[in-house]
CSV table of C-alpha atoms in Angstrom, one decimal:
chain,number,residue,atom,x,y,z
A,247,GLY,CA,251.7,122.6,-58.9
A,248,ALA,CA,253.6,121.2,-61.9
A,249,VAL,CA,251.5,121.0,-65.0
A,250,VAL,CA,252.0,118.8,-68.0
A,251,SER,CA,249.9,119.4,-71.1
A,252,GLN,CA,249.3,116.7,-73.6
A,253,HIS,CA,247.8,117.3,-77.0
A,254,PRO,CA,245.6,116.1,-78.7
A,255,SER,CA,243.4,114.4,-76.2
A,256,ARG,CA,241.8,112.2,-78.8
A,257,VAL,CA,242.7,111.2,-82.4
A,258,ILE,CA,240.7,109.1,-84.8
A,259,CYS,CA,242.4,108.4,-88.1
A,260,LYS,CA,242.7,105.9,-90.9
A,261,SER,CA,245.2,103.1,-91.0
A,262,GLY,CA,248.5,104.2,-92.5
A,263,THR,CA,248.4,107.7,-91.1
A,264,SER,CA,251.2,109.1,-88.9
A,265,VAL,CA,250.1,110.7,-85.7
A,266,LYS,CA,252.0,113.2,-83.6
A,267,ILE,CA,251.4,113.7,-79.9
A,268,GLU,CA,252.8,116.6,-78.0
A,269,CYS,CA,253.8,116.7,-74.3
A,270,ARG,CA,254.6,120.0,-72.7
A,271,SER,CA,255.7,120.9,-69.2
A,272,LEU,CA,254.1,124.3,-68.7
A,273,ASP,CA,255.7,125.6,-65.5
A,274,PHE,CA,258.9,123.7,-65.1
A,275,GLN,CA,261.8,122.4,-67.1
A,276,ALA,CA,261.6,118.7,-67.7
A,277,THR,CA,265.0,117.1,-67.9
A,278,THR,CA,263.4,113.7,-68.5
A,279,MET,CA,260.1,112.8,-70.1
A,280,PHE,CA,258.5,109.4,-70.3
A,281,TRP,CA,256.0,107.9,-72.7
A,282,TYR,CA,253.6,105.2,-71.6
A,283,ARG,CA,250.9,103.1,-73.2
A,284,GLN,CA,247.9,101.8,-71.4
A,285,PHE,CA,245.4,99.2,-72.5
A,286,PRO,CA,241.9,99.2,-71.1
A,287,LYS,CA,241.7,98.4,-67.4
A,288,LYS,CA,245.5,97.7,-67.4
A,289,SER,CA,248.5,99.3,-65.9
A,290,LEU,CA,250.9,101.7,-67.6
A,291,MET,CA,253.6,100.2,-69.8
A,292,LEU,CA,256.7,102.3,-70.2
A,293,MET,CA,257.5,102.7,-73.9
A,294,ALA,CA,260.5,105.0,-73.8
A,295,THR,CA,262.4,107.6,-71.7
A,296,SER,CA,263.6,110.7,-73.4
A,297,ASN,CA,266.2,113.2,-72.2
A,298,GLU,CA,266.4,116.6,-73.6
A,299,GLY,CA,268.9,116.8,-76.5
A,300,SER,CA,269.7,113.1,-76.7
A,301,LYS,CA,268.2,110.0,-78.2
A,302,ALA,CA,265.3,108.3,-76.5
A,303,THR,CA,265.9,105.0,-74.7
A,304,TYR,CA,263.3,102.5,-75.7
A,305,GLU,CA,262.0,99.6,-73.7
A,306,GLN,CA,262.4,96.1,-74.9
A,307,GLY,CA,259.9,95.2,-77.5
A,308,VAL,CA,259.0,98.8,-78.5
A,309,GLU,CA,259.9,99.6,-82.1
A,310,LYS,CA,261.8,102.8,-82.2
A,311,ASP,CA,261.1,103.3,-85.9
A,312,LYS,CA,257.4,102.9,-85.2
A,313,PHE,CA,257.3,105.2,-82.3
A,314,LEU,CA,259.5,108.2,-83.0
A,315,ILE,CA,260.3,110.4,-80.0
A,316,ASN,CA,261.8,113.8,-80.0
A,317,HIS,CA,262.8,115.8,-77.0
A,318,ALA,CA,264.0,119.0,-78.5
A,319,SER,CA,263.7,121.3,-75.6
A,320,LEU,CA,263.3,121.2,-71.8
A,321,THR,CA,259.6,121.7,-72.1
A,322,LEU,CA,258.5,119.7,-75.1
A,323,SER,CA,258.6,116.1,-76.2
A,324,THR,CA,256.8,114.5,-79.1
A,325,LEU,CA,255.7,111.0,-79.9
A,326,THR,CA,255.0,110.2,-83.5
A,327,VAL,CA,253.2,106.9,-84.3
A,328,THR,CA,254.3,106.3,-87.8
A,329,SER,CA,252.0,104.5,-90.3
A,330,ALA,CA,249.6,103.6,-87.6
A,331,HIS,CA,247.5,100.4,-87.7
A,332,PRO,CA,244.5,99.3,-85.7
A,333,GLU,CA,246.7,97.4,-83.2
A,334,ASP,CA,248.3,100.8,-82.3
A,335,SER,CA,245.0,102.0,-80.9
A,336,SER,CA,245.6,102.7,-77.3
A,337,PHE,CA,245.8,105.3,-74.6
A,338,TYR,CA,249.1,107.1,-74.7
A,339,ILE,CA,250.3,109.1,-71.7
A,340,CYS,CA,253.3,111.2,-71.2
A,341,SER,CA,255.0,112.3,-68.0
A,342,ALA,CA,257.7,114.7,-67.0
A,343,ARG,CA,260.2,114.9,-64.2
A,344,ALA,CA,261.7,118.2,-63.1
A,345,GLY,CA,265.1,116.9,-62.0
A,346,ASP,CA,267.5,114.1,-62.5
A,347,LEU,CA,266.7,112.6,-59.2
A,348,SER,CA,264.5,109.5,-59.0
A,349,ASN,CA,263.0,110.7,-55.8
A,350,GLN,CA,261.2,113.4,-57.7
A,351,PRO,CA,257.5,112.7,-58.6
A,352,GLN,CA,256.5,112.4,-62.2
A,353,HIS,CA,253.8,114.7,-63.5
A,354,PHE,CA,251.4,113.3,-66.1
A,355,GLY,CA,249.6,114.7,-69.0
A,356,ASP,CA,245.9,113.8,-69.5
A,357,GLY,CA,246.6,111.2,-72.1
A,358,THR,CA,245.8,110.8,-75.8
A,359,ARG,CA,243.3,108.2,-76.9
A,360,LEU,CA,244.3,107.0,-80.3
A,361,SER,CA,241.9,105.1,-82.4
A,362,ILE,CA,243.0,103.7,-85.8
A,363,LEU,CA,240.2,102.7,-88.1
B,285,SER,CA,259.8,91.5,-62.1
B,286,GLN,CA,260.0,94.9,-60.6
B,287,GLN,CA,256.3,95.6,-61.0
B,288,GLY,CA,254.2,96.0,-57.9
B,289,GLU,CA,251.2,93.8,-57.4
B,290,GLU,CA,248.1,95.5,-55.9
B,291,ASP,CA,245.4,94.0,-53.8
B,292,PRO,CA,242.5,94.1,-54.1
B,293,GLN,CA,242.0,94.6,-57.8
B,294,ALA,CA,238.7,96.2,-57.2
B,295,LEU,CA,237.1,97.7,-54.0
B,296,SER,CA,233.6,99.1,-53.5
B,297,ILE,CA,232.8,100.8,-50.2
B,298,GLN,CA,230.2,103.2,-48.9
B,299,GLU,CA,230.9,106.9,-48.7
B,300,GLY,CA,232.4,107.8,-45.4
B,301,GLU,CA,234.2,104.5,-44.9
B,302,ASN,CA,237.9,104.0,-45.0
B,303,ALA,CA,239.5,102.4,-48.0
B,304,THR,CA,242.8,100.4,-47.8
B,305,MET,CA,244.8,99.3,-50.8
B,306,ASN,CA,247.9,97.2,-50.7
B,307,CYS,CA,251.0,96.9,-52.9
B,308,SER,CA,253.6,94.2,-52.8
B,309,TYR,CA,256.8,94.1,-54.7
B,310,LYS,CA,259.9,91.9,-55.0
B,311,THR,CA,262.8,94.1,-55.7
B,312,SER,CA,264.8,96.5,-53.5
B,313,ILE,CA,263.5,100.0,-53.8
B,314,ASN,CA,264.7,103.6,-53.7
B,315,ASN,CA,261.2,104.9,-53.2
B,316,LEU,CA,257.6,104.0,-53.8
B,317,GLN,CA,254.9,106.3,-55.1
B,318,TRP,CA,251.1,106.2,-55.2
B,319,TYR,CA,249.1,107.7,-58.1
B,320,ARG,CA,245.4,108.2,-58.8
B,321,GLN,CA,243.9,107.9,-62.2
B,322,ASN,CA,240.4,109.0,-63.0
B,323,SER,CA,238.7,107.2,-65.9
B,324,GLY,CA,240.2,108.2,-69.2
B,325,ARG,CA,242.6,110.7,-67.7
B,326,GLY,CA,246.2,111.0,-66.8
B,327,LEU,CA,247.7,110.1,-63.4
B,328,VAL,CA,247.9,112.4,-60.4
B,329,HIS,CA,250.8,112.0,-58.0
B,330,LEU,CA,249.6,111.4,-54.4
B,331,ILE,CA,252.5,110.5,-52.1
B,332,LEU,CA,256.1,109.5,-52.5
B,333,ILE,CA,257.6,107.5,-49.6
B,334,ARG,CA,261.4,106.8,-49.5
B,335,SER,CA,262.8,103.5,-48.5
B,336,ASN,CA,264.0,104.8,-45.1
B,337,GLU,CA,260.5,106.1,-44.3
B,338,ARG,CA,257.8,104.1,-42.7
B,339,GLU,CA,254.7,106.3,-42.9
B,340,LYS,CA,253.6,109.5,-44.6
B,341,HIS,CA,250.4,111.5,-44.4
B,342,SER,CA,248.8,113.9,-46.8
B,343,GLY,CA,245.3,115.1,-45.9
B,344,ARG,CA,243.0,112.1,-45.8
B,345,LEU,CA,245.7,109.8,-47.2
B,346,ARG,CA,248.1,107.7,-45.2
B,347,VAL,CA,250.8,105.6,-46.8
B,348,THR,CA,252.9,103.0,-45.0
B,349,LEU,CA,255.9,101.2,-46.1
B,350,ASP,CA,257.4,97.9,-44.8
B,351,THR,CA,260.6,97.2,-46.6
B,352,SER,CA,261.1,93.9,-44.7
B,353,LYS,CA,257.8,92.6,-46.0
B,354,LYS,CA,258.2,94.5,-49.3
B,355,SER,CA,254.8,96.0,-49.1
B,356,SER,CA,253.0,99.3,-48.9
B,357,SER,CA,249.5,100.3,-48.1
B,358,LEU,CA,247.4,103.4,-49.0
B,359,LEU,CA,244.6,104.3,-46.6
B,360,ILE,CA,242.0,106.8,-47.6
B,361,THR,CA,240.0,107.9,-44.6
B,362,ALA,CA,236.4,109.2,-44.7
B,363,SER,CA,236.0,108.4,-48.4
B,364,ARG,CA,234.1,110.6,-50.8
B,365,ALA,CA,232.4,109.9,-54.1
B,366,ALA,CA,235.1,112.0,-55.7
B,367,ASP,CA,237.7,109.4,-54.6
B,368,THR,CA,236.3,106.9,-57.1
B,369,ALA,CA,239.3,106.2,-59.4
B,370,SER,CA,242.0,103.7,-60.0
B,371,TYR,CA,245.0,103.8,-57.7
B,372,PHE,CA,248.4,102.6,-58.7
B,373,CYS,CA,251.6,102.0,-56.7
B,374,ALA,CA,254.8,102.7,-58.6
B,375,LEU,CA,258.3,102.0,-57.5
B,376,ILE,CA,261.9,103.1,-58.3
B,377,SER,CA,264.3,100.2,-57.8
B,378,ASN,CA,267.8,100.4,-56.4
B,379,PHE,CA,269.4,98.9,-59.4
B,380,GLY,CA,270.6,102.1,-61.1
B,381,ASN,CA,267.4,102.1,-63.1
B,382,GLU,CA,265.4,105.3,-62.6
B,383,LYS,CA,262.3,104.1,-64.4
B,384,LEU,CA,259.0,104.2,-62.5
B,385,THR,CA,257.4,100.8,-62.7
B,386,PHE,CA,253.7,100.7,-62.1
B,387,GLY,CA,251.6,98.1,-60.3
B,388,THR,CA,248.5,96.5,-61.6
B,389,GLY,CA,246.2,99.0,-59.9
B,390,THR,CA,243.1,99.0,-57.6
B,391,ARG,CA,239.8,100.2,-59.0
B,392,LEU,CA,238.1,102.0,-56.1
B,393,THR,CA,234.4,102.8,-56.2
B,394,ILE,CA,232.8,104.9,-53.6
B,395,ILE,CA,229.1,104.3,-53.3
B,396,PRO,CA,227.2,107.6,-52.4
Protein backbone atom coordinates (compact mmCIF):
# COMPACT_ATOMS: atom_id res chain seq x y z
CA GLY A 1 0.00 0.00 0.00
CA ALA A 2 0.90 3.66 -0.23
CA VAL A 3 3.42 4.72 2.40
CA VAL A 4 4.06 8.19 3.75
CA SER A 5 7.11 8.76 5.89
CA GLN A 6 7.22 11.66 8.30
CA HIS A 7 10.38 12.75 10.08
CA PRO A 8 11.24 13.41 12.82
CA SER A 9 8.73 11.61 15.01
CA ARG A 10 9.50 13.74 18.02
CA VAL A 11 11.21 17.06 18.59
CA ILE A 12 11.96 18.80 21.86
CA CYS A 13 13.57 22.20 21.55
CA LYS A 14 13.90 25.59 23.12
CA SER A 15 11.63 28.52 22.47
CA GLY A 16 12.76 30.56 19.48
CA THR A 17 14.09 27.59 17.54
CA SER A 18 12.87 26.85 14.04
CA VAL A 19 11.88 23.26 13.38
CA LYS A 20 11.58 21.53 10.03
CA ILE A 21 9.34 18.49 9.52
CA GLU A 22 9.62 16.37 6.40
CA CYS A 23 6.89 14.39 4.73
CA ARG A 24 7.76 11.94 1.98
CA SER A 25 5.63 9.70 -0.17
CA LEU A 26 7.75 6.59 -0.58
CA ASP A 27 6.06 4.62 -3.31
CA PHE A 28 3.81 7.05 -5.12
CA GLN A 29 3.84 10.56 -6.46
CA ALA A 30 1.87 12.94 -4.30
CA THR A 31 0.27 15.71 -6.29
CA THR A 32 -1.20 17.15 -3.14
CA MET A 33 0.01 17.05 0.43
CA PHE A 34 -1.79 18.23 3.51
CA TRP A 35 -0.56 19.39 6.90
CA TYR A 36 -2.68 18.94 10.00
CA ARG A 37 -2.37 19.85 13.62
CA GLN A 38 -3.93 17.79 16.37
CA PHE A 39 -4.40 18.73 20.01
CA PRO A 40 -4.70 16.00 22.67
CA LYS A 41 -7.87 13.95 22.30
CA LYS A 42 -9.10 16.25 19.56
CA SER A 43 -9.74 15.95 15.87
CA LEU A 44 -7.34 16.94 13.11
CA MET A 45 -7.29 20.56 12.07
CA LEU A 46 -6.18 21.23 8.52
CA MET A 47 -3.46 23.85 8.43
CA ALA A 48 -2.61 24.01 4.76
CA THR A 49 -2.76 22.26 1.42
CA SER A 50 0.30 22.13 -0.77
CA ASN A 51 0.54 21.28 -4.42
CA GLU A 52 3.84 20.44 -6.01
CA GLY A 53 5.50 23.47 -7.52
CA SER A 54 3.05 26.04 -6.26
CA LYS A 55 2.43 28.02 -3.11
CA ALA A 56 0.58 26.38 -0.28
CA THR A 57 -3.00 27.30 0.49
CA TYR A 58 -3.41 28.09 4.16
CA GLU A 59 -6.55 27.72 6.20
CA GLN A 60 -8.06 30.72 7.88
CA GLY A 61 -6.24 31.61 11.05
CA VAL A 62 -3.01 29.82 10.15
CA GLU A 63 -0.05 32.17 9.87
CA LYS A 64 1.82 31.44 6.66
CA ASP A 65 4.92 33.25 7.87
CA LYS A 66 4.90 31.12 10.99
CA PHE A 67 4.32 27.80 9.30
CA LEU A 68 6.37 27.71 6.10
CA ILE A 69 5.45 24.96 3.67
CA ASN A 70 7.50 23.87 0.71
CA HIS A 71 6.44 21.20 -1.78
CA ALA A 72 9.44 21.08 -4.05
CA SER A 73 8.87 17.66 -5.57
CA LEU A 74 6.14 15.09 -6.05
CA THR A 75 7.48 13.08 -3.14
CA LEU A 76 8.51 15.67 -0.56
CA SER A 77 6.81 18.43 1.38
CA THR A 78 8.28 20.22 4.37
CA LEU A 79 6.71 22.22 7.17
CA THR A 80 8.94 24.64 9.04
CA VAL A 81 7.69 26.06 12.30
CA THR A 82 9.62 29.31 12.58
CA SER A 83 10.64 30.79 15.91
CA ALA A 84 8.60 28.20 17.76
CA HIS A 85 6.99 29.04 21.08
CA PRO A 86 5.37 26.81 23.71
CA GLU A 87 1.93 27.40 22.21
CA ASP A 88 3.17 25.75 19.02
CA SER A 89 3.62 22.49 20.91
CA SER A 90 1.34 19.99 19.26
CA PHE A 91 1.11 16.86 17.14
CA TYR A 92 1.66 17.65 13.47
CA ILE A 93 0.58 15.14 10.82
CA CYS A 94 1.06 15.20 7.10
CA SER A 95 -0.85 13.31 4.47
CA ALA A 96 -0.54 12.80 0.75
CA ARG A 97 -2.92 12.02 -2.04
CA ALA A 98 -1.82 10.31 -5.21
CA GLY A 99 -4.12 11.96 -7.69
CA ASP A 100 -6.12 15.11 -8.16
CA LEU A 101 -9.38 13.42 -7.51
CA SER A 102 -11.07 13.95 -4.19
CA ASN A 103 -12.29 10.35 -4.25
CA GLN A 104 -8.79 9.11 -3.62
CA PRO A 105 -7.94 8.29 -0.01
CA GLN A 106 -5.28 10.22 1.81
CA HIS A 107 -2.27 8.43 3.21
CA PHE A 108 -0.89 9.71 6.48
CA GLY A 109 2.50 9.90 8.05
CA ASP A 110 2.97 8.83 11.65
CA GLY A 111 3.06 12.38 12.91
CA THR A 112 5.59 14.58 14.67
CA ARG A 113 5.19 15.46 18.32
CA LEU A 114 6.64 18.91 18.81
CA SER A 115 7.40 20.10 22.32
CA ILE A 116 8.70 23.63 22.81
CA LEU A 117 10.24 24.35 26.17
CA SER B 1 -19.88 23.58 9.46
CA GLN B 2 -18.72 20.80 7.17
CA GLN B 3 -17.30 18.81 10.04
CA GLY B 4 -18.81 15.48 10.92
CA GLU B 5 -19.98 14.80 14.42
CA GLU B 6 -19.35 11.36 15.80
CA ASP B 7 -21.33 9.42 18.29
CA PRO B 8 -20.48 8.11 20.79
CA GLN B 9 -17.38 10.03 21.81
CA ALA B 10 -16.12 6.97 23.64
CA LEU B 11 -17.11 3.31 23.53
CA SER B 12 -15.88 0.36 25.59
CA ILE B 13 -16.91 -3.18 24.71
CA GLN B 14 -15.80 -6.72 25.40
CA GLU B 15 -13.60 -8.48 22.92
CA GLY B 16 -15.68 -10.40 20.44
CA GLU B 17 -18.62 -8.00 20.52
CA ASN B 18 -19.55 -5.73 17.65
CA ALA B 19 -18.81 -2.01 17.78
CA THR B 20 -20.90 0.59 16.00
CA MET B 21 -19.90 4.21 15.55
CA ASN B 22 -21.99 6.88 13.91
CA CYS B 23 -21.16 10.03 12.02
CA SER B 24 -23.60 12.82 11.20
CA TYR B 25 -22.90 15.77 8.97
CA LYS B 26 -24.70 18.80 7.58
CA THR B 27 -23.34 19.44 4.11
CA SER B 28 -23.78 17.73 0.75
CA ILE B 29 -20.92 15.30 0.25
CA ASN B 30 -18.91 13.84 -2.58
CA ASN B 31 -17.68 11.00 -0.41
CA LEU B 32 -17.18 10.03 3.21
CA GLN B 33 -14.15 8.23 4.58
CA TRP B 34 -13.34 6.42 7.80
CA TYR B 35 -9.90 6.44 9.38
CA ARG B 36 -8.36 4.80 12.41
CA GLN B 37 -5.73 6.38 14.63
CA ASN B 38 -3.75 4.45 17.19
CA SER B 39 -2.57 6.53 20.12
CA GLY B 40 0.21 8.91 19.14
CA ARG B 41 0.30 7.70 15.56
CA GLY B 42 -0.89 8.82 12.16
CA LEU B 43 -4.17 7.85 10.56
CA VAL B 44 -4.89 4.72 8.61
CA HIS B 45 -7.48 4.82 5.85
CA LEU B 46 -10.20 2.20 6.31
CA ILE B 47 -12.99 2.71 3.81
CA LEU B 48 -14.16 5.36 1.34
CA ILE B 49 -17.84 5.40 0.44
CA ARG B 50 -19.13 7.58 -2.36
CA SER B 51 -22.33 9.58 -2.13
CA ASN B 52 -24.12 7.21 -4.53
CA GLU B 53 -23.21 4.15 -2.49
CA ARG B 54 -25.16 2.83 0.47
CA GLU B 55 -22.93 0.16 1.93
CA LYS B 56 -19.35 -1.08 1.68
CA HIS B 57 -17.51 -3.94 3.31
CA SER B 58 -13.87 -4.56 4.04
CA GLY B 59 -13.05 -7.61 6.12
CA ARG B 60 -14.70 -7.13 9.52
CA LEU B 61 -15.68 -3.57 8.68
CA ARG B 62 -19.01 -2.47 7.31
CA VAL B 63 -19.82 1.11 6.45
CA THR B 64 -23.24 2.43 5.61
CA LEU B 65 -24.21 5.81 4.22
CA ASP B 66 -27.62 7.44 4.30
CA THR B 67 -27.43 10.71 2.42
CA SER B 68 -31.07 11.52 3.15
CA LYS B 69 -30.31 11.48 6.86
CA LYS B 70 -26.78 12.80 6.33
CA SER B 71 -25.32 10.03 8.42
CA SER B 72 -22.88 7.17 8.20
CA SER B 73 -22.04 4.29 10.46
CA LEU B 74 -19.00 2.10 10.91
CA LEU B 75 -19.53 -1.41 12.22
CA ILE B 76 -16.63 -3.52 13.42
CA THR B 77 -17.66 -7.12 13.90
CA ALA B 78 -16.04 -9.64 16.24
CA SER B 79 -13.86 -6.96 17.81
CA ARG B 80 -10.29 -7.64 18.87
CA ALA B 81 -8.01 -5.94 21.37
CA ALA B 82 -6.01 -4.59 18.44
CA ASP B 83 -9.07 -2.63 17.30
CA THR B 84 -8.59 -0.29 20.26
CA ALA B 85 -8.04 3.11 18.66
CA SER B 86 -9.76 6.35 17.76
CA TYR B 87 -11.97 6.26 14.70
CA PHE B 88 -12.70 9.33 12.61
CA CYS B 89 -15.12 9.98 9.84
CA ALA B 90 -13.99 12.51 7.26
CA LEU B 91 -15.86 13.98 4.37
CA ILE B 92 -15.30 15.69 1.07
CA SER B 93 -18.08 18.16 0.34
CA ASN B 94 -19.65 18.93 -3.02
CA PHE B 95 -18.79 22.60 -2.95
CA GLY B 96 -15.66 22.52 -5.09
CA ASN B 97 -13.61 22.14 -1.96
CA GLU B 98 -11.45 19.05 -2.01
CA LYS B 99 -10.37 19.32 1.58
CA LEU B 100 -10.97 16.36 3.83
CA THR B 101 -12.78 17.55 6.94
CA PHE B 102 -12.51 15.32 9.99
CA GLY B 103 -15.14 14.55 12.56
CA THR B 104 -14.66 14.66 16.27
CA GLY B 105 -13.78 10.98 16.59
CA THR B 106 -14.85 8.00 18.66
CA ARG B 107 -12.42 6.51 21.13
CA LEU B 108 -12.95 2.74 21.02
CA THR B 109 -11.61 0.50 23.78
CA ILE B 110 -11.81 -3.26 23.44
CA ILE B 111 -11.63 -5.03 26.77
CA PRO B 112 -9.81 -8.40 26.54
